Amino acid sequence: MKVNAEPSPRRTQAERTAATRARLLAAGRALFADQGYAGVGTQAIVEAAGVTRGALYHQFGDKAGLFAAVYEDVEAELVATIVTRIGSDAPTDQLAAMRLGARLFLEECSAPAVQRIVLIDAPAVLGWAQWREVGLRYGLGVVEAMLGQAIVDGVIPDQPARPTAHVLLGALDEAALYIARADDRDSALEQMVAVCDRMITGIAS
């Protein structure tokens, strides 16, 4: 006797919307990383995502809106990756953790896809103010928390954590931009890691 399989439950509107959004984000991220923002048209995005142009406009407003969402996803993933790596490597103290975090940030930003989206296109597409605001939203809390713990542990002198975190994060952004624009990016990476090491050592003096 043949038993009929139970029909698959129908997805809710919210589930369909989330799936459409995820497809657009994945397609946009891949295309923006490969071709750059200016080189990607909305038709290419919707074809890669397997959705209609109307779905793109409904979810994100326009191509710039999709790019902004992709950029936020990359920033969130970047911070999560660095935090996870620091936790797994278990540095000897918070100063070593800060040095490791700086190196990991610069290494992650040296990946071509991250460079293209985060360092090259995001400031141009979104404007400096929005680019900086997103970077601060994802990175500032991590840097400030690490500084605060370093102060508690006594590995750096007591100092205002928030202003110091702003300076460190700004320096890391500039270091990443320097690497992205360098002719010899491997050499620039090692130079900037050394610079950041000295800067972090300096705040512990």
XYZ file of C-alpha atoms in Angstrom, residues 19 26 54 84 88 92 106 113 141 145 160:
11
model
C 14.236 34.228 2.333
C 23.939 36.991 -0.791
C 10.169 44.787 -7.472
C 35.932 34.528 18.066
C 40.128 30.779 20.703
C 48.272 35.967 27.753
C 44.100 44.425 9.337
C 36.158 41.211 -0.946
C 32.189 48.710 21.700
C 35.558 46.804 26.253
C 39.236 57.448 29.646
